[in-house]
């Protein structure tokens, strides 16, 4: 039985769950600390011990573990980055690396793990859970918002607002000088950040990896729209749109339209930092509690997601293998308004 605060009368479960690990992995995202705090405190409320695994899978391999008590996660909900730090581990991609990680988990008495990260992090968890008897539950944390099965990933909203703030400032100078700005935002394989920030900033063209048709839009804009109306322009580009990103596109535009005054701005890692928005904190908190709840229910290899505001559980193999789709309606709206 659960009470309304997710503290369970039967905790810890007969399944033998006593101690859980929590870690962050891959690119950091604002709100990860809120998730660490929620996981830690929800677990403690359910009489579980909690271990923080530092530096992602690399820290797991090296046994870089710290105990997490309630006080250790105090005062972190508003902080960007991750107090557990993060890493991308090549060693964990090898069977030998995963073997070492398994031994470290066993040595520390960790029965199950909450992994906060994206695609690559969940793929690693899925592989390890197929090789060893260990349960992983995932919380999606990436500014890309590109996971299948969830409307939302932790950090996306904060990053979106950071992009919008930056582009609004660039728009001021673009208008003053009558310049075209090609602005590159993160998204190696995903265009959602570029698409929504582009809509929010009234970008004239949005280039994303999911829709090559947008390059026709760019051509149309440069050939007609821009020259006719003598105005400045913002072209938003997701870094994964084409190799070379904004710099490559600017080269092409300058070659084809030498009369245009073109500038490039690559927003870079500024998008990954900063204090999380209220929504990022609330969603990270809800997902953190749901992750512990799932482990208490003996769930394994699932990601916690949000579907129309409701917490859902998505099998890892779906979350990592299927693509998050782009809202075609947003692209249509952008095209219609760009007259
Ligand atoms: O967090 C995801 C992401 O922001 C991608 O959009 C981007 O390509 C990548 O991380 C870059 O991260 P890093 O510089 O840490 O390798």
Short mmCIF file of C-alpha atoms and ligand atoms in Angstrom, two decimals:
data_model
loop_
_atom_site.label_atom_id
_atom_site.label_comp_id
_atom_site.label_asym_id
_atom_site.label_seq_id
_atom_site.Cartn_x
_atom_site.Cartn_y
_atom_site.Cartn_z
CA UNK A 1 0.00 0.00 0.00
CA UNK A 2 1.14 3.50 -0.81
CA UNK A 3 0.02 6.57 1.00
CA UNK A 4 -0.46 9.79 -0.93
CA UNK A 5 3.15 10.84 -0.34
CA UNK A 6 4.54 7.66 -1.90
CA UNK A 7 5.80 6.38 1.45
CA UNK A 8 4.92 2.75 1.49
CA UNK A 9 3.85 0.66 4.40
CA UNK A 10 5.64 -2.33 2.91
CA UNK A 11 8.97 -0.51 2.40
CA UNK A 12 11.55 -1.76 1.87
CA UNK A 13 10.01 -4.48 -0.25
CA UNK A 14 10.33 -8.20 0.31
CA UNK A 15 12.26 -8.23 -2.95
CA UNK A 16 15.28 -7.40 -0.83
CA UNK A 17 15.84 -3.87 -2.06
CA UNK A 18 17.95 -2.16 0.59
CA UNK A 19 20.38 0.18 -1.06
CA UNK A 20 20.11 2.07 -4.32
CA UNK A 21 22.63 4.00 -6.37
CA UNK A 22 21.94 7.20 -8.28
CA UNK A 23 24.07 8.85 -10.91
CA UNK A 24 24.07 11.36 -13.75
CA UNK A 25 25.55 10.53 -17.12
CA UNK A 26 26.20 12.11 -20.53
CA UNK A 27 25.67 15.81 -21.08
CA UNK A 28 24.57 17.63 -17.94
CA UNK A 29 21.20 19.37 -17.87
CA UNK A 30 19.69 21.95 -15.48
CA UNK A 31 17.37 20.15 -13.07
CA UNK A 32 19.55 17.08 -12.62
CA UNK A 33 20.24 18.17 -9.04
CA UNK A 34 16.52 18.44 -8.35
CA UNK A 35 16.19 14.84 -9.57
CA UNK A 36 19.11 13.65 -7.38
CA UNK A 37 17.50 15.34 -4.38
CA UNK A 38 14.10 13.77 -5.08
CA UNK A 39 15.53 10.28 -5.62
CA UNK A 40 17.60 10.52 -2.42
CA UNK A 41 14.82 11.77 -0.21
CA UNK A 42 12.11 9.51 -1.66
CA UNK A 43 14.39 6.53 -1.10
CA UNK A 44 15.20 7.57 2.47
CA UNK A 45 11.49 8.11 3.16
CA UNK A 46 11.03 4.49 2.06
CA UNK A 47 13.80 3.25 4.37
CA UNK A 48 16.35 2.68 1.63
CA UNK A 49 20.00 3.64 1.79
CA UNK A 50 21.30 5.79 -1.05
CA UNK A 51 24.71 5.91 -2.68
CA UNK A 52 25.75 8.66 -5.10
CA UNK A 53 27.87 7.36 -7.96
CA UNK A 54 30.16 10.16 -9.12
CA UNK A 55 31.26 10.82 -12.74
CA UNK A 56 28.71 8.59 -14.46
CA UNK A 57 29.65 5.12 -15.65
CA UNK A 58 33.36 5.92 -15.29
CA UNK A 59 32.84 6.54 -11.58
CA UNK A 60 30.88 3.27 -11.38
CA UNK A 61 33.84 1.39 -12.86
CA UNK A 62 36.24 3.07 -10.42
CA UNK A 63 33.99 2.74 -7.37
CA UNK A 64 33.76 6.51 -6.92
CA UNK A 65 30.82 6.28 -4.53
CA UNK A 66 29.58 8.57 -1.75
CA UNK A 67 26.77 7.98 0.74
CA UNK A 68 23.86 10.37 0.26
CA UNK A 69 21.88 11.42 3.29
CA UNK A 70 19.03 13.90 3.33
CA UNK A 71 21.36 16.74 4.37
CA UNK A 72 23.71 16.02 1.46
CA UNK A 73 21.05 17.05 -1.03
CA UNK A 74 19.97 20.12 0.87
CA UNK A 75 20.24 23.46 -0.97
CA UNK A 76 20.85 21.95 -4.41
CA UNK A 77 17.43 22.15 -6.07
CA UNK A 78 18.22 25.54 -7.62
CA UNK A 79 21.68 24.63 -8.91
CA UNK A 80 22.53 23.93 -12.54
CA UNK A 81 25.02 21.19 -13.44
CA UNK A 82 25.16 18.07 -11.33
CA UNK A 83 26.65 17.68 -7.85
CA UNK A 84 27.51 14.07 -8.76
CA UNK A 85 29.37 15.29 -11.85
CA UNK A 86 29.05 13.46 -15.14
CA UNK A 87 31.10 11.77 -17.84
CA UNK A 88 30.96 9.87 -21.10
CA UNK A 89 32.81 6.60 -20.50
CA UNK A 90 34.39 4.66 -23.36
CA UNK A 91 35.49 1.96 -20.94
CA UNK A 92 31.88 1.20 -20.02
CA UNK A 93 31.20 0.39 -23.68
CA UNK A 94 33.43 -2.66 -23.28
CA UNK A 95 32.33 -5.91 -21.60
CA UNK A 96 35.39 -5.66 -19.38
CA UNK A 97 34.42 -2.16 -18.21
CA UNK A 98 30.89 -3.29 -17.38
CA UNK A 99 32.32 -6.26 -15.50
CA UNK A 100 34.37 -3.93 -13.32
CA UNK A 101 31.32 -1.73 -12.73
CA UNK A 102 29.29 -4.77 -11.66
CA UNK A 103 31.94 -5.80 -9.13
CA UNK A 104 31.99 -2.28 -7.68
CA UNK A 105 28.19 -2.24 -7.32
CA UNK A 106 28.28 -5.63 -5.62
CA UNK A 107 31.06 -4.56 -3.28
CA UNK A 108 29.04 -1.51 -2.24
CA UNK A 109 25.88 -3.62 -1.76
CA UNK A 110 23.91 -1.64 -4.35
CA UNK A 111 20.78 -3.58 -5.43
CA UNK A 112 19.37 -1.19 -8.02
CA UNK A 113 20.29 2.04 -9.74
CA UNK A 114 18.60 5.24 -10.92
CA UNK A 115 20.33 6.66 -13.99
CA UNK A 116 19.68 10.27 -14.95
CA UNK A 117 20.71 10.96 -18.55
CA UNK A 118 19.83 10.49 -22.19
CA UNK A 119 19.94 7.97 -24.97
CA UNK A 120 23.51 6.72 -24.51
CA UNK A 121 23.12 6.44 -20.75
CA UNK A 122 20.01 4.27 -21.05
CA UNK A 123 21.61 2.11 -23.72
CA UNK A 124 24.46 1.42 -21.28
CA UNK A 125 21.98 0.59 -18.51
CA UNK A 126 20.02 -1.72 -20.78
CA UNK A 127 23.15 -3.61 -21.84
CA UNK A 128 24.37 -4.02 -18.29
CA UNK A 129 20.99 -5.17 -16.98
CA UNK A 130 20.95 -7.86 -19.72
CA UNK A 131 24.37 -9.11 -18.63
CA UNK A 132 24.04 -8.87 -14.85
CA UNK A 133 21.29 -9.13 -12.28
CA UNK A 134 20.82 -5.44 -11.58
CA UNK A 135 17.80 -3.19 -12.08
CA UNK A 136 18.08 0.23 -13.65
CA UNK A 137 15.35 2.85 -13.80
CA UNK A 138 16.01 5.93 -15.92
CA UNK A 139 15.08 9.58 -15.61
CA UNK A 140 15.41 11.49 -18.90
CA UNK A 141 17.84 14.37 -18.44
CA UNK A 142 19.01 16.12 -21.58
CA UNK A 143 18.47 19.57 -23.01
CA UNK A 144 17.76 17.97 -26.40
CA UNK A 145 14.30 16.62 -25.39
CA UNK A 146 14.78 13.85 -27.92
CA UNK A 147 13.74 10.73 -25.97
CA UNK A 148 10.94 8.61 -27.33
CA UNK A 149 7.99 8.09 -24.97
CA UNK A 150 8.21 11.29 -22.98
CA UNK A 151 7.03 14.79 -23.83
CA UNK A 152 9.71 16.20 -21.65
CA UNK A 153 13.30 15.72 -20.57
CA UNK A 154 14.89 17.51 -17.62
CA UNK A 155 16.74 20.67 -18.60
CA UNK A 156 15.00 21.27 -21.90
CA UNK A 157 12.86 24.14 -20.68
CA UNK A 158 15.76 25.92 -19.00
CA UNK A 159 17.88 25.57 -22.14
CA UNK A 160 15.00 26.80 -24.28
CA UNK A 161 14.69 29.94 -22.16
CA UNK A 162 18.46 30.50 -22.27
CA UNK A 163 18.37 30.33 -26.06
CA UNK A 164 15.40 32.69 -26.27
CA UNK A 165 17.15 35.24 -23.98
CA UNK A 166 20.30 35.12 -26.10
CA UNK A 167 18.52 35.34 -29.44
CA UNK A 168 16.38 38.29 -28.31
CA UNK A 169 19.63 40.15 -27.66
CA UNK A 170 21.06 39.15 -31.00
CA UNK A 171 17.85 40.34 -32.67
CA UNK A 172 18.46 43.86 -31.31
CA UNK A 173 21.80 44.14 -33.02
CA UNK A 174 20.59 42.30 -36.14
CA UNK A 175 17.80 44.86 -36.63
CA UNK A 176 20.10 47.82 -35.94
CA UNK A 177 22.56 46.73 -38.62
CA UNK A 178 20.13 45.07 -41.03
CA UNK A 179 22.06 41.83 -40.78
CA UNK A 180 21.34 38.17 -41.21
CA UNK A 181 22.33 36.14 -38.18
CA UNK A 182 22.78 32.41 -38.43
CA UNK A 183 22.47 31.11 -34.90
CA UNK A 184 23.49 27.58 -34.00
CA UNK A 185 21.91 25.84 -31.04
CA UNK A 186 22.63 22.42 -29.57
CA UNK A 187 21.02 19.30 -30.92
CA UNK A 188 23.40 16.86 -32.54
CA UNK A 189 20.58 14.64 -33.71
CA UNK A 190 17.54 16.58 -32.65
CA UNK A 191 15.95 19.83 -33.73
CA UNK A 192 13.37 20.45 -31.04
CA UNK A 193 15.41 23.09 -29.23
CA UNK A 194 16.03 24.94 -32.51
CA UNK A 195 12.40 24.58 -33.58
CA UNK A 196 10.78 25.86 -30.41
CA UNK A 197 13.32 28.60 -29.74
CA UNK A 198 12.97 29.64 -33.38
CA UNK A 199 9.21 29.91 -33.01
CA UNK A 200 9.57 31.79 -29.71
CA UNK A 201 12.02 34.27 -31.25
CA UNK A 202 10.15 34.73 -34.51
CA UNK A 203 13.04 33.28 -36.52
CA UNK A 204 12.69 33.73 -40.26
CA UNK A 205 14.04 30.26 -41.02
CA UNK A 206 14.58 27.18 -38.83
CA UNK A 207 16.92 24.42 -39.99
CA UNK A 208 16.67 21.07 -38.21
CA UNK A 209 17.98 17.58 -38.96
CA UNK A 210 14.47 16.12 -39.10
CA UNK A 211 13.30 18.20 -42.07
CA UNK A 212 15.49 18.87 -45.08
CA UNK A 213 12.65 20.83 -46.70
CA UNK A 214 13.61 23.74 -44.52
CA UNK A 215 16.58 24.41 -46.78
CA UNK A 216 14.06 25.34 -49.50
CA UNK A 217 12.63 27.84 -47.03
CA UNK A 218 16.08 29.33 -46.54
CA UNK A 219 16.53 29.68 -50.29
CA UNK A 220 13.10 31.29 -50.64
CA UNK A 221 13.81 33.68 -47.81
CA UNK A 222 17.19 34.74 -49.17
CA UNK A 223 16.00 35.02 -52.76
CA UNK A 224 12.81 36.94 -52.11
CA UNK A 225 11.77 37.76 -48.59
CA UNK A 226 14.95 39.32 -47.38
CA UNK A 227 15.75 41.51 -50.37
CA UNK A 228 12.16 42.72 -50.85
CA UNK A 229 11.64 43.84 -47.33
CA UNK A 230 15.06 45.13 -46.37
CA UNK A 231 14.97 43.64 -42.96
CA UNK A 232 17.23 41.68 -40.71
CA UNK A 233 16.84 37.98 -40.28
CA UNK A 234 17.39 35.24 -37.75
CA UNK A 235 18.13 31.78 -39.09
CA UNK A 236 18.10 29.18 -36.35
CA UNK A 237 20.16 26.07 -37.00
CA UNK A 238 20.32 22.89 -34.94
CA UNK A 239 23.96 21.80 -34.80
CA UNK A 240 23.07 18.45 -36.37
CA UNK A 241 21.30 19.97 -39.37
CA UNK A 242 24.31 19.41 -41.57
CA UNK A 243 28.02 18.79 -41.04
CA UNK A 244 29.74 22.06 -40.29
CA UNK A 245 26.60 23.60 -38.79
CA UNK A 246 26.06 27.35 -38.89
CA UNK A 247 29.56 28.15 -40.20
CA UNK A 248 29.08 25.93 -43.22
CA UNK A 249 25.65 27.40 -43.93
CA UNK A 250 27.03 30.94 -43.62
CA UNK A 251 29.76 30.09 -46.14
CA UNK A 252 27.13 28.94 -48.61
CA UNK A 253 24.91 31.98 -48.03
CA UNK A 254 27.84 34.38 -48.47
CA UNK A 255 28.88 32.63 -51.65
CA UNK A 256 25.40 32.76 -53.15
CA UNK A 257 24.47 36.21 -51.79
CA UNK A 258 27.64 38.28 -51.52
CA UNK A 259 25.51 41.42 -51.03
CA UNK A 260 24.17 40.21 -47.68
CA UNK A 261 25.73 41.13 -44.36
CA UNK A 262 25.91 37.76 -42.61
CA UNK A 263 27.08 36.96 -39.08
CA UNK A 264 27.28 33.65 -37.20
CA UNK A 265 26.61 33.08 -33.54
CA UNK A 266 27.16 29.66 -31.95
CA UNK A 267 25.49 29.64 -28.56
CA UNK A 268 27.36 26.55 -27.35
CA UNK A 269 27.49 25.29 -23.80
CA UNK A 270 25.83 28.35 -22.31
CA UNK A 271 22.68 26.37 -23.14
CA UNK A 272 23.58 23.62 -20.70
CA UNK A 273 24.17 25.76 -17.63
CA UNK A 274 22.15 27.93 -15.30
CA UNK A 275 19.55 27.62 -12.60
CA UNK A 276 16.68 25.34 -13.65
CA UNK A 277 13.25 26.83 -14.34
CA UNK A 278 10.41 26.10 -11.93
CA UNK A 279 8.97 23.52 -14.35
CA UNK A 280 12.30 21.73 -14.70
CA UNK A 281 12.53 21.51 -10.91
CA UNK A 282 8.97 20.30 -10.46
CA UNK A 283 9.18 17.71 -13.24
CA UNK A 284 12.59 16.49 -12.07
CA UNK A 285 11.15 16.12 -8.58
CA UNK A 286 8.11 14.18 -9.79
CA UNK A 287 10.28 11.92 -11.93
CA UNK A 288 12.73 11.31 -9.09
CA UNK A 289 9.96 10.16 -6.78
CA UNK A 290 8.41 8.03 -9.56
CA UNK A 291 11.79 6.37 -10.22
CA UNK A 292 12.11 5.22 -6.62
CA UNK A 293 8.52 4.08 -6.66
CA UNK A 294 9.20 2.01 -9.79
CA UNK A 295 12.19 0.32 -8.14
CA UNK A 296 10.07 -0.49 -5.10
CA UNK A 297 7.62 -2.09 -7.52
CA UNK A 298 10.45 -4.30 -8.83
CA UNK A 299 10.48 -2.54 -12.18
CA UNK A 300 13.62 -2.76 -14.26
CA UNK A 301 14.92 -1.32 -17.52
CA UNK A 302 12.31 1.38 -17.78
CA UNK A 303 12.45 5.13 -18.19
CA UNK A 304 10.13 7.42 -16.29
CA UNK A 305 8.44 9.82 -18.70
CA UNK A 306 5.73 12.43 -18.84
CA UNK A 307 2.82 12.00 -21.22
CA UNK A 308 0.37 14.91 -21.22
CA UNK A 309 1.44 15.80 -17.71
CA UNK A 310 1.07 12.27 -16.36
CA UNK A 311 3.93 10.09 -15.16
CA UNK A 312 4.44 7.05 -17.41
CA UNK A 313 6.91 4.17 -17.60
CA UNK A 314 8.58 3.47 -20.95
CA UNK A 315 10.73 0.36 -21.58
CA UNK A 316 14.35 1.29 -22.23
CA UNK A 317 14.39 -0.60 -25.51
CA UNK A 318 11.64 1.66 -26.84
CA UNK A 319 13.03 4.87 -25.35
CA UNK A 320 16.45 4.37 -26.95
CA UNK A 321 15.49 2.77 -30.25
CA UNK A 322 12.55 4.83 -31.42
CA UNK A 323 12.84 8.42 -32.51
CA UNK A 324 11.15 11.33 -30.89
CA UNK A 325 9.04 12.92 -33.59
CA UNK A 326 9.00 16.59 -34.49
CA UNK A 327 5.71 18.44 -34.47
CA UNK A 328 5.09 19.09 -38.17
CA UNK A 329 2.41 21.61 -37.24
CA UNK A 330 5.05 23.89 -35.71
CA UNK A 331 7.02 23.86 -38.95
CA UNK A 332 3.85 24.75 -40.88
CA UNK A 333 3.07 27.60 -38.49
CA UNK A 334 6.58 28.95 -38.84
CA UNK A 335 6.34 28.82 -42.63
CA UNK A 336 2.93 30.54 -42.65
CA UNK A 337 4.01 33.38 -40.38
CA UNK A 338 7.22 34.05 -42.24
CA UNK A 339 5.70 36.33 -44.89
O1 LIG B 1 23.36 17.33 -23.98
C1 LIG B 1 23.17 16.95 -25.32
C2 LIG B 1 24.06 17.75 -26.15
O2 LIG B 1 23.81 19.03 -25.74
C3 LIG B 1 23.95 17.70 -27.66
O3 LIG B 1 22.94 18.49 -28.21
C4 LIG B 1 25.32 18.15 -28.09
O4 LIG B 1 25.66 17.74 -29.34
C5 LIG B 1 26.18 17.50 -27.07
O5 LIG B 1 25.40 17.43 -25.89
C6 LIG B 1 27.49 18.17 -26.83
O6 LIG B 1 28.01 17.81 -25.62
P1 LIG B 1 29.53 17.72 -25.23
O7 LIG B 1 30.17 18.97 -25.67
O8 LIG B 1 29.48 17.57 -23.75
O9 LIG B 1 30.08 16.52 -25.91
#
